């Protein structure tokens, strides 16, 4: 793992490396100047959290499984190291008691329609206090356990756990099943703002084997929603 005390974005460092470094690589940092989340949103990245990007050249894994490995890595870490009971808010937020503690981002680069490499970005709130203005409720390991943590050591644990899953004998379907089992969005009534400007409301009836959300709309139609179609998901009370 290459560790930076501060950087622009661990995603960008991985992209730069990928042009000449053709092996798996982990870039970690405890501060980012221009961290990004999904849909090019800003990822608030103050000092003391874990910002990790893992550059991989997948040959034996399906592209759709990779972000799931990132999510189940963090679930396992929070359960086994910190005794927490996290779950996944579809598609890739890790939450504890309804508050976001981690986000997972996947970026893929193709050459001649073939996947050249993927980068899995993990932003885990570690020592963050509750004095930041973020538009969704959030928590951190420190806020939920009262423990102060060595971020670099934690980064190594996360990387090891990630590669344990990535290189394991678990099939992509088995990994998908673990991911689906931990999604707490199933059965909830939601409102989706889609990237095309429209809205959809309904109940989540399942997450299918591709990781897509199956929404039962008010007109009793089942619609398949891919994460890439969604701008924002709101859970209705
Ligand atoms: C999300 O929007 O929920 C995904 C957030 C991913 C943030 C991580 S932090 C490490 C890596 N570097 C970035 O700039 N983003 C990802």
PDB file of C-alpha atoms and ligand atoms in Angstrom:
ATOM      1  CA  UNK A   1       0.000   0.000   0.000  1.00  0.00           C
ATOM      2  CA  UNK A   2       1.300   3.434  -0.917  1.00  0.00           C
ATOM      3  CA  UNK A   3       0.299   5.850   1.807  1.00  0.00           C
ATOM      4  CA  UNK A   4      -0.183   9.621   1.505  1.00  0.00           C
ATOM      5  CA  UNK A   5      -0.807  11.971   4.415  1.00  0.00           C
ATOM      6  CA  UNK A   6      -2.760  14.113   1.972  1.00  0.00           C
ATOM      7  CA  UNK A   7      -3.552  13.942  -1.736  1.00  0.00           C
ATOM      8  CA  UNK A   8      -5.971  15.235  -4.370  1.00  0.00           C
ATOM      9  CA  UNK A   9      -7.966  11.998  -4.764  1.00  0.00           C
ATOM     10  CA  UNK A  10      -6.749   8.422  -4.317  1.00  0.00           C
ATOM     11  CA  UNK A  11      -8.835   7.596  -7.441  1.00  0.00           C
ATOM     12  CA  UNK A  12      -6.803  10.026  -9.535  1.00  0.00           C
ATOM     13  CA  UNK A  13      -3.505   8.676  -8.194  1.00  0.00           C
ATOM     14  CA  UNK A  14      -4.572   5.159  -9.217  1.00  0.00           C
ATOM     15  CA  UNK A  15      -5.577   6.351 -12.696  1.00  0.00           C
ATOM     16  CA  UNK A  16      -2.146   7.981 -13.110  1.00  0.00           C
ATOM     17  CA  UNK A  17      -0.378   4.781 -12.002  1.00  0.00           C
ATOM     18  CA  UNK A  18      -2.538   2.608 -14.258  1.00  0.00           C
ATOM     19  CA  UNK A  19      -0.917   4.051 -17.394  1.00  0.00           C
ATOM     20  CA  UNK A  20       2.399   2.345 -16.529  1.00  0.00           C
ATOM     21  CA  UNK A  21       1.798   0.066 -13.516  1.00  0.00           C
ATOM     22  CA  UNK A  22      -0.002  -3.081 -14.655  1.00  0.00           C
ATOM     23  CA  UNK A  23      -0.336  -4.832 -11.298  1.00  0.00           C
ATOM     24  CA  UNK A  24      -2.751  -4.524  -8.387  1.00  0.00           C
ATOM     25  CA  UNK A  25      -2.044  -1.444  -6.322  1.00  0.00           C
ATOM     26  CA  UNK A  26      -3.499   0.127  -3.191  1.00  0.00           C
ATOM     27  CA  UNK A  27      -3.365   3.857  -2.587  1.00  0.00           C
ATOM     28  CA  UNK A  28      -4.352   5.106   0.853  1.00  0.00           C
ATOM     29  CA  UNK A  29      -4.593   8.528   2.389  1.00  0.00           C
ATOM     30  CA  UNK A  30      -5.931  10.179   5.520  1.00  0.00           C
ATOM     31  CA  UNK A  31      -6.959  13.402   3.784  1.00  0.00           C
ATOM     32  CA  UNK A  32      -8.112  14.368   0.286  1.00  0.00           C
ATOM     33  CA  UNK A  33      -8.294  17.794  -1.287  1.00  0.00           C
ATOM     34  CA  UNK A  34     -10.714  16.861  -4.050  1.00  0.00           C
ATOM     35  CA  UNK A  35     -12.363  13.594  -3.026  1.00  0.00           C
ATOM     36  CA  UNK A  36     -15.256  12.550  -5.214  1.00  0.00           C
ATOM     37  CA  UNK A  37     -18.277  10.352  -4.683  1.00  0.00           C
ATOM     38  CA  UNK A  38     -20.709   8.729  -7.066  1.00  0.00           C
ATOM     39  CA  UNK A  39     -22.260  10.885  -9.819  1.00  0.00           C
ATOM     40  CA  UNK A  40     -19.232  13.189  -9.497  1.00  0.00           C
ATOM     41  CA  UNK A  41     -20.460  14.526  -6.177  1.00  0.00           C
ATOM     42  CA  UNK A  42     -17.976  15.939  -3.715  1.00  0.00           C
ATOM     43  CA  UNK A  43     -16.764  13.484  -1.058  1.00  0.00           C
ATOM     44  CA  UNK A  44     -16.023  15.488   2.082  1.00  0.00           C
ATOM     45  CA  UNK A  45     -12.518  14.297   3.009  1.00  0.00           C
ATOM     46  CA  UNK A  46     -11.156  15.886   6.186  1.00  0.00           C
ATOM     47  CA  UNK A  47      -8.016  14.593   7.879  1.00  0.00           C
ATOM     48  CA  UNK A  48      -8.456  11.461  10.008  1.00  0.00           C
ATOM     49  CA  UNK A  49     -10.692   9.311   7.804  1.00  0.00           C
ATOM     50  CA  UNK A  50      -9.692   6.480   5.516  1.00  0.00           C
ATOM     51  CA  UNK A  51      -9.573   7.148   1.777  1.00  0.00           C
ATOM     52  CA  UNK A  52      -8.551   4.078  -0.141  1.00  0.00           C
ATOM     53  CA  UNK A  53      -8.438   3.184  -3.824  1.00  0.00           C
ATOM     54  CA  UNK A  54      -7.642  -0.277  -5.086  1.00  0.00           C
ATOM     55  CA  UNK A  55      -6.442  -0.662  -8.670  1.00  0.00           C
ATOM     56  CA  UNK A  56      -7.206  -4.091 -10.105  1.00  0.00           C
ATOM     57  CA  UNK A  57      -7.001  -5.781 -13.490  1.00  0.00           C
ATOM     58  CA  UNK A  58      -9.856  -8.284 -13.110  1.00  0.00           C
ATOM     59  CA  UNK A  59      -9.639 -11.455 -15.146  1.00  0.00           C
ATOM     60  CA  UNK A  60     -11.569 -13.950 -13.094  1.00  0.00           C
ATOM     61  CA  UNK A  61     -14.170 -11.627 -11.608  1.00  0.00           C
ATOM     62  CA  UNK A  62     -17.253 -10.092 -13.153  1.00  0.00           C
ATOM     63  CA  UNK A  63     -17.149  -6.302 -13.336  1.00  0.00           C
ATOM     64  CA  UNK A  64     -20.442  -6.028 -11.394  1.00  0.00           C
ATOM     65  CA  UNK A  65     -19.051  -7.939  -8.418  1.00  0.00           C
ATOM     66  CA  UNK A  66     -16.175  -5.577  -7.705  1.00  0.00           C
ATOM     67  CA  UNK A  67     -17.978  -2.784  -5.836  1.00  0.00           C
ATOM     68  CA  UNK A  68     -19.852  -5.502  -3.899  1.00  0.00           C
ATOM     69  CA  UNK A  69     -16.509  -6.852  -2.672  1.00  0.00           C
ATOM     70  CA  UNK A  70     -15.683  -3.320  -1.476  1.00  0.00           C
ATOM     71  CA  UNK A  71     -18.966  -3.119   0.444  1.00  0.00           C
ATOM     72  CA  UNK A  72     -18.788  -6.556   2.072  1.00  0.00           C
ATOM     73  CA  UNK A  73     -15.171  -5.878   3.057  1.00  0.00           C
ATOM     74  CA  UNK A  74     -16.312  -2.892   5.105  1.00  0.00           C
ATOM     75  CA  UNK A  75     -19.292  -4.779   6.551  1.00  0.00           C
ATOM     76  CA  UNK A  76     -16.955  -7.522   7.742  1.00  0.00           C
ATOM     77  CA  UNK A  77     -14.467  -5.011   9.179  1.00  0.00           C
ATOM     78  CA  UNK A  78     -17.119  -3.105  11.122  1.00  0.00           C
ATOM     79  CA  UNK A  79     -18.602  -6.347  12.465  1.00  0.00           C
ATOM     80  CA  UNK A  80     -15.431  -8.181  13.424  1.00  0.00           C
ATOM     81  CA  UNK A  81     -13.164  -5.327  14.533  1.00  0.00           C
ATOM     82  CA  UNK A  82     -15.704  -2.960  16.054  1.00  0.00           C
ATOM     83  CA  UNK A  83     -18.724  -5.112  16.971  1.00  0.00           C
ATOM     84  CA  UNK A  84     -21.049  -2.961  14.861  1.00  0.00           C
ATOM     85  CA  UNK A  85     -24.157  -4.060  12.947  1.00  0.00           C
ATOM     86  CA  UNK A  86     -23.855  -2.272   9.617  1.00  0.00           C
ATOM     87  CA  UNK A  87     -26.016  -2.798   6.556  1.00  0.00           C
ATOM     88  CA  UNK A  88     -26.014  -1.684   2.923  1.00  0.00           C
ATOM     89  CA  UNK A  89     -28.283   0.995   1.566  1.00  0.00           C
ATOM     90  CA  UNK A  90     -28.581   0.140  -2.104  1.00  0.00           C
ATOM     91  CA  UNK A  91     -26.470   0.472  -4.105  1.00  0.00           C
ATOM     92  CA  UNK A  92     -23.284   1.176  -2.191  1.00  0.00           C
ATOM     93  CA  UNK A  93     -23.677   3.077   1.072  1.00  0.00           C
ATOM     94  CA  UNK A  94     -22.700   1.357   4.302  1.00  0.00           C
ATOM     95  CA  UNK A  95     -24.904   2.550   7.116  1.00  0.00           C
ATOM     96  CA  UNK A  96     -25.133   2.131  10.875  1.00  0.00           C
ATOM     97  CA  UNK A  97     -28.448   3.061  12.549  1.00  0.00           C
ATOM     98  CA  UNK A  98     -29.547   4.830   9.368  1.00  0.00           C
ATOM     99  CA  UNK A  99     -26.389   6.969   9.174  1.00  0.00           C
ATOM    100  CA  UNK A 100     -23.817   6.677   6.417  1.00  0.00           C
ATOM    101  CA  UNK A 101     -20.350   5.581   7.520  1.00  0.00           C
ATOM    102  CA  UNK A 102     -18.830   4.549   4.205  1.00  0.00           C
ATOM    103  CA  UNK A 103     -19.298   4.938   0.470  1.00  0.00           C
ATOM    104  CA  UNK A 104     -17.938   2.745  -2.298  1.00  0.00           C
ATOM    105  CA  UNK A 105     -17.160   3.998  -5.772  1.00  0.00           C
ATOM    106  CA  UNK A 106     -16.179   1.947  -8.822  1.00  0.00           C
ATOM    107  CA  UNK A 107     -14.527   3.430 -11.888  1.00  0.00           C
ATOM    108  CA  UNK A 108     -13.807   1.287 -14.948  1.00  0.00           C
ATOM    109  CA  UNK A 109     -11.560   1.986 -17.916  1.00  0.00           C
ATOM    110  CA  UNK A 110     -12.125   0.115 -21.189  1.00  0.00           C
ATOM    111  CA  UNK A 111      -9.879  -0.278 -24.193  1.00  0.00           C
ATOM    112  CA  UNK A 112     -11.446  -1.546 -27.417  1.00  0.00           C
ATOM    113  CA  UNK A 113     -14.563  -2.475 -25.401  1.00  0.00           C
ATOM    114  CA  UNK A 114     -12.490  -4.733 -23.121  1.00  0.00           C
ATOM    115  CA  UNK A 115     -12.097  -3.890 -19.453  1.00  0.00           C
ATOM    116  CA  UNK A 116      -8.548  -2.618 -18.977  1.00  0.00           C
ATOM    117  CA  UNK A 117      -8.772  -1.939 -15.247  1.00  0.00           C
ATOM    118  CA  UNK A 118     -11.102  -1.016 -12.394  1.00  0.00           C
ATOM    119  CA  UNK A 119     -10.546   1.118  -9.354  1.00  0.00           C
ATOM    120  CA  UNK A 120     -12.571   0.503  -6.205  1.00  0.00           C
ATOM    121  CA  UNK A 121     -12.671   3.599  -4.010  1.00  0.00           C
ATOM    122  CA  UNK A 122     -13.585   3.302  -0.363  1.00  0.00           C
ATOM    123  CA  UNK A 123     -14.276   6.327   1.802  1.00  0.00           C
ATOM    124  CA  UNK A 124     -14.655   5.267   5.427  1.00  0.00           C
ATOM    125  CA  UNK A 125     -15.442   7.785   8.150  1.00  0.00           C
ATOM    126  CA  UNK A 126     -13.009   6.901  10.929  1.00  0.00           C
ATOM    127  CA  UNK A 127     -12.176   9.778  13.272  1.00  0.00           C
ATOM    128  CA  UNK A 128     -14.734  12.237  11.906  1.00  0.00           C
ATOM    129  CA  UNK A 129     -16.664  14.363  14.415  1.00  0.00           C
ATOM    130  CA  UNK A 130     -20.229  15.492  13.852  1.00  0.00           C
ATOM    131  CA  UNK A 131     -19.373  19.105  12.978  1.00  0.00           C
ATOM    132  CA  UNK A 132     -19.476  18.836   9.172  1.00  0.00           C
ATOM    133  CA  UNK A 133     -22.296  20.086   6.979  1.00  0.00           C
ATOM    134  CA  UNK A 134     -23.280  17.091   4.870  1.00  0.00           C
ATOM    135  CA  UNK A 135     -26.728  16.740   3.305  1.00  0.00           C
ATOM    136  CA  UNK A 136     -27.341  13.230   4.692  1.00  0.00           C
ATOM    137  CA  UNK A 137     -27.014  11.861   8.245  1.00  0.00           C
ATOM    138  CA  UNK A 138     -23.542  10.407   8.772  1.00  0.00           C
ATOM    139  CA  UNK A 139     -21.512   8.719  11.448  1.00  0.00           C
ATOM    140  CA  UNK A 140     -17.930   7.522  11.910  1.00  0.00           C
ATOM    141  CA  UNK A 141     -16.196   4.687  13.756  1.00  0.00           C
ATOM    142  CA  UNK A 142     -15.219   7.169  16.461  1.00  0.00           C
ATOM    143  CA  UNK A 143     -18.761   8.514  16.798  1.00  0.00           C
ATOM    144  CA  UNK A 144     -20.278   5.046  17.023  1.00  0.00           C
ATOM    145  CA  UNK A 145     -17.644   3.326  19.214  1.00  0.00           C
ATOM    146  CA  UNK A 146     -15.855   6.222  21.016  1.00  0.00           C
ATOM    147  CA  UNK A 147     -12.522   4.721  19.883  1.00  0.00           C
ATOM    148  CA  UNK A 148      -9.732   6.702  18.196  1.00  0.00           C
ATOM    149  CA  UNK A 149      -8.163   4.690  15.439  1.00  0.00           C
ATOM    150  CA  UNK A 150      -4.842   4.542  13.579  1.00  0.00           C
ATOM    151  CA  UNK A 151      -6.056   5.150  10.038  1.00  0.00           C
ATOM    152  CA  UNK A 152      -3.034   3.730   8.224  1.00  0.00           C
ATOM    153  CA  UNK A 153      -3.208   0.415  10.134  1.00  0.00           C
ATOM    154  CA  UNK A 154      -6.912   0.258   9.391  1.00  0.00           C
ATOM    155  CA  UNK A 155      -6.142   0.822   5.699  1.00  0.00           C
ATOM    156  CA  UNK A 156      -3.914  -2.272   5.696  1.00  0.00           C
ATOM    157  CA  UNK A 157      -6.661  -4.353   7.315  1.00  0.00           C
ATOM    158  CA  UNK A 158      -9.189  -3.176   4.748  1.00  0.00           C
ATOM    159  CA  UNK A 159      -6.808  -3.994   1.867  1.00  0.00           C
ATOM    160  CA  UNK A 160      -6.127  -7.487   3.243  1.00  0.00           C
ATOM    161  CA  UNK A 161      -9.813  -8.188   3.716  1.00  0.00           C
ATOM    162  CA  UNK A 162     -10.596  -6.892   0.223  1.00  0.00           C
ATOM    163  CA  UNK A 163      -8.059  -9.205  -1.409  1.00  0.00           C
ATOM    164  CA  UNK A 164      -9.204 -12.125   0.763  1.00  0.00           C
ATOM    165  CA  UNK A 165     -12.608 -11.826  -0.907  1.00  0.00           C
ATOM    166  CA  UNK A 166     -11.328 -10.819  -4.341  1.00  0.00           C
ATOM    167  CA  UNK A 167      -8.956 -13.792  -4.589  1.00  0.00           C
ATOM    168  CA  UNK A 168     -11.149 -16.269  -2.699  1.00  0.00           C
ATOM    169  CA  UNK A 169     -12.891 -19.320  -4.119  1.00  0.00           C
ATOM    170  CA  UNK A 170     -16.257 -17.633  -3.611  1.00  0.00           C
ATOM    171  CA  UNK A 171     -18.023 -17.371  -6.965  1.00  0.00           C
ATOM    172  CA  UNK A 172     -19.337 -14.030  -8.200  1.00  0.00           C
ATOM    173  CA  UNK A 173     -22.845 -15.306  -7.495  1.00  0.00           C
ATOM    174  CA  UNK A 174     -21.915 -16.207  -3.906  1.00  0.00           C
ATOM    175  CA  UNK A 175     -20.428 -12.741  -3.395  1.00  0.00           C
ATOM    176  CA  UNK A 176     -23.556 -11.183  -4.902  1.00  0.00           C
ATOM    177  CA  UNK A 177     -25.675 -13.237  -2.498  1.00  0.00           C
ATOM    178  CA  UNK A 178     -23.699 -12.041   0.546  1.00  0.00           C
ATOM    179  CA  UNK A 179     -24.101  -8.459  -0.698  1.00  0.00           C
ATOM    180  CA  UNK A 180     -27.861  -8.872  -1.292  1.00  0.00           C
ATOM    181  CA  UNK A 181     -28.379 -10.493   2.145  1.00  0.00           C
ATOM    182  CA  UNK A 182     -26.986  -7.358   3.767  1.00  0.00           C
ATOM    183  CA  UNK A 183     -29.079  -4.826   1.862  1.00  0.00           C
ATOM    184  CA  UNK A 184     -31.653  -3.247   4.142  1.00  0.00           C
ATOM    185  CA  UNK A 185     -33.515  -1.426   1.359  1.00  0.00           C
ATOM    186  CA  UNK A 186     -35.691  -4.426   0.464  1.00  0.00           C
ATOM    187  CA  UNK A 187     -39.318  -3.965   1.595  1.00  0.00           C
ATOM    188  CA  UNK A 188     -38.945  -0.182   1.938  1.00  0.00           C
ATOM    189  CA  UNK A 189     -41.091   2.430   0.214  1.00  0.00           C
ATOM    190  CA  UNK A 190     -38.842   4.769  -1.755  1.00  0.00           C
ATOM    191  CA  UNK A 191     -38.829   7.755  -4.058  1.00  0.00           C
ATOM    192  CA  UNK A 192     -36.207   7.834  -6.803  1.00  0.00           C
ATOM    193  CA  UNK A 193     -35.000  10.909  -8.662  1.00  0.00           C
ATOM    194  CA  UNK A 194     -33.670   9.593 -11.939  1.00  0.00           C
ATOM    195  CA  UNK A 195     -30.866  11.117 -13.972  1.00  0.00           C
ATOM    196  CA  UNK A 196     -33.310  11.787 -16.840  1.00  0.00           C
ATOM    197  CA  UNK A 197     -35.182  14.214 -14.563  1.00  0.00           C
ATOM    198  CA  UNK A 198     -38.174  11.954 -13.814  1.00  0.00           C
ATOM    199  CA  UNK A 199     -39.285  10.475 -10.488  1.00  0.00           C
ATOM    200  CA  UNK A 200     -40.472   7.028  -9.506  1.00  0.00           C
ATOM    201  CA  UNK A 201     -42.148   5.919  -6.308  1.00  0.00           C
ATOM    202  CA  UNK A 202     -42.865   2.441  -5.085  1.00  0.00           C
ATOM    203  CA  UNK A 203     -41.779  -0.448  -2.906  1.00  0.00           C
ATOM    204  CA  UNK A 204     -38.500  -2.318  -3.285  1.00  0.00           C
ATOM    205  CA  UNK A 205     -39.472  -5.947  -3.774  1.00  0.00           C
ATOM    206  CA  UNK A 206     -36.034  -7.419  -4.451  1.00  0.00           C
ATOM    207  CA  UNK A 207     -32.500  -6.892  -5.595  1.00  0.00           C
ATOM    208  CA  UNK A 208     -31.925  -9.170  -8.584  1.00  0.00           C
ATOM    209  CA  UNK A 209     -28.853 -11.248  -9.396  1.00  0.00           C
ATOM    210  CA  UNK A 210     -27.315  -8.380 -11.368  1.00  0.00           C
ATOM    211  CA  UNK A 211     -27.501  -6.153  -8.308  1.00  0.00           C
ATOM    212  CA  UNK A 212     -30.358  -4.106  -9.818  1.00  0.00           C
ATOM    213  CA  UNK A 213     -33.280  -2.910  -7.753  1.00  0.00           C
ATOM    214  CA  UNK A 214     -36.755  -4.286  -8.503  1.00  0.00           C
ATOM    215  CA  UNK A 215     -39.320  -1.592  -7.783  1.00  0.00           C
ATOM    216  CA  UNK A 216     -43.033  -2.284  -7.582  1.00  0.00           C
ATOM    217  CA  UNK A 217     -44.615   0.972  -8.714  1.00  0.00           C
ATOM    218  CA  UNK A 218     -48.006   2.332  -7.656  1.00  0.00           C
ATOM    219  CA  UNK A 219     -49.501   0.910 -10.868  1.00  0.00           C
ATOM    220  CA  UNK A 220     -48.314  -2.560  -9.745  1.00  0.00           C
ATOM    221  CA  UNK A 221     -45.618  -2.771 -12.382  1.00  0.00           C
ATOM    222  CA  UNK A 222     -42.197  -4.233 -11.548  1.00  0.00           C
ATOM    223  CA  UNK A 223     -39.453  -1.954 -12.860  1.00  0.00           C
ATOM    224  CA  UNK A 224     -35.760  -2.853 -12.958  1.00  0.00           C
ATOM    225  CA  UNK A 225     -33.635   0.097 -11.824  1.00  0.00           C
ATOM    226  CA  UNK A 226     -29.885   0.163 -12.414  1.00  0.00           C
ATOM    227  CA  UNK A 227     -27.792   2.213 -10.010  1.00  0.00           C
ATOM    228  CA  UNK A 228     -26.479   4.271 -12.947  1.00  0.00           C
ATOM    229  CA  UNK A 229     -30.033   5.585 -13.600  1.00  0.00           C
ATOM    230  CA  UNK A 230     -30.455   7.051 -10.125  1.00  0.00           C
ATOM    231  CA  UNK A 231     -29.584  10.570  -9.002  1.00  0.00           C
ATOM    232  CA  UNK A 232     -31.026  10.276  -5.515  1.00  0.00           C
ATOM    233  CA  UNK A 233     -32.928   7.725  -3.475  1.00  0.00           C
ATOM    234  CA  UNK A 234     -35.151   8.792  -0.620  1.00  0.00           C
ATOM    235  CA  UNK A 235     -36.653   6.288   1.804  1.00  0.00           C
ATOM    236  CA  UNK A 236     -40.275   7.227   2.569  1.00  0.00           C
ATOM    237  CA  UNK A 237     -41.426   6.906   6.159  1.00  0.00           C
TER     238      UNK A 237
HETATM  239  C1  LIG B   1     -20.125   7.585  -2.501  1.00  0.00           C
HETATM  240  O1  LIG B   1     -20.522   8.559  -3.152  1.00  0.00           O
HETATM  241  O2  LIG B   1     -20.822   7.101  -1.608  1.00  0.00           O
HETATM  242  C2  LIG B   1     -18.789   6.951  -2.812  1.00  0.00           C
HETATM  243  C3  LIG B   1     -17.686   7.677  -2.089  1.00  0.00           C
HETATM  244  C4  LIG B   1     -16.298   7.155  -2.402  1.00  0.00           C
HETATM  245  C5  LIG B   1     -15.236   8.017  -1.766  1.00  0.00           C
HETATM  246  C6  LIG B   1     -13.868   7.403  -1.907  1.00  0.00           C
HETATM  247  S1  LIG B   1     -12.698   8.096  -0.790  1.00  0.00           S
HETATM  248  C7  LIG B   1     -11.429   7.224  -1.581  1.00  0.00           C
HETATM  249  C8  LIG B   1     -11.690   7.375  -3.061  1.00  0.00           C
HETATM  250  N1  LIG B   1     -11.170   8.658  -3.530  1.00  0.00           N
HETATM  251  C9  LIG B   1     -12.131   9.469  -3.951  1.00  0.00           C
HETATM  252  O3  LIG B   1     -11.957  10.619  -4.415  1.00  0.00           O
HETATM  253  N2  LIG B   1     -13.327   8.874  -3.814  1.00  0.00           N
HETATM  254  C10 LIG B   1     -13.199   7.535  -3.269  1.00  0.00           C
END
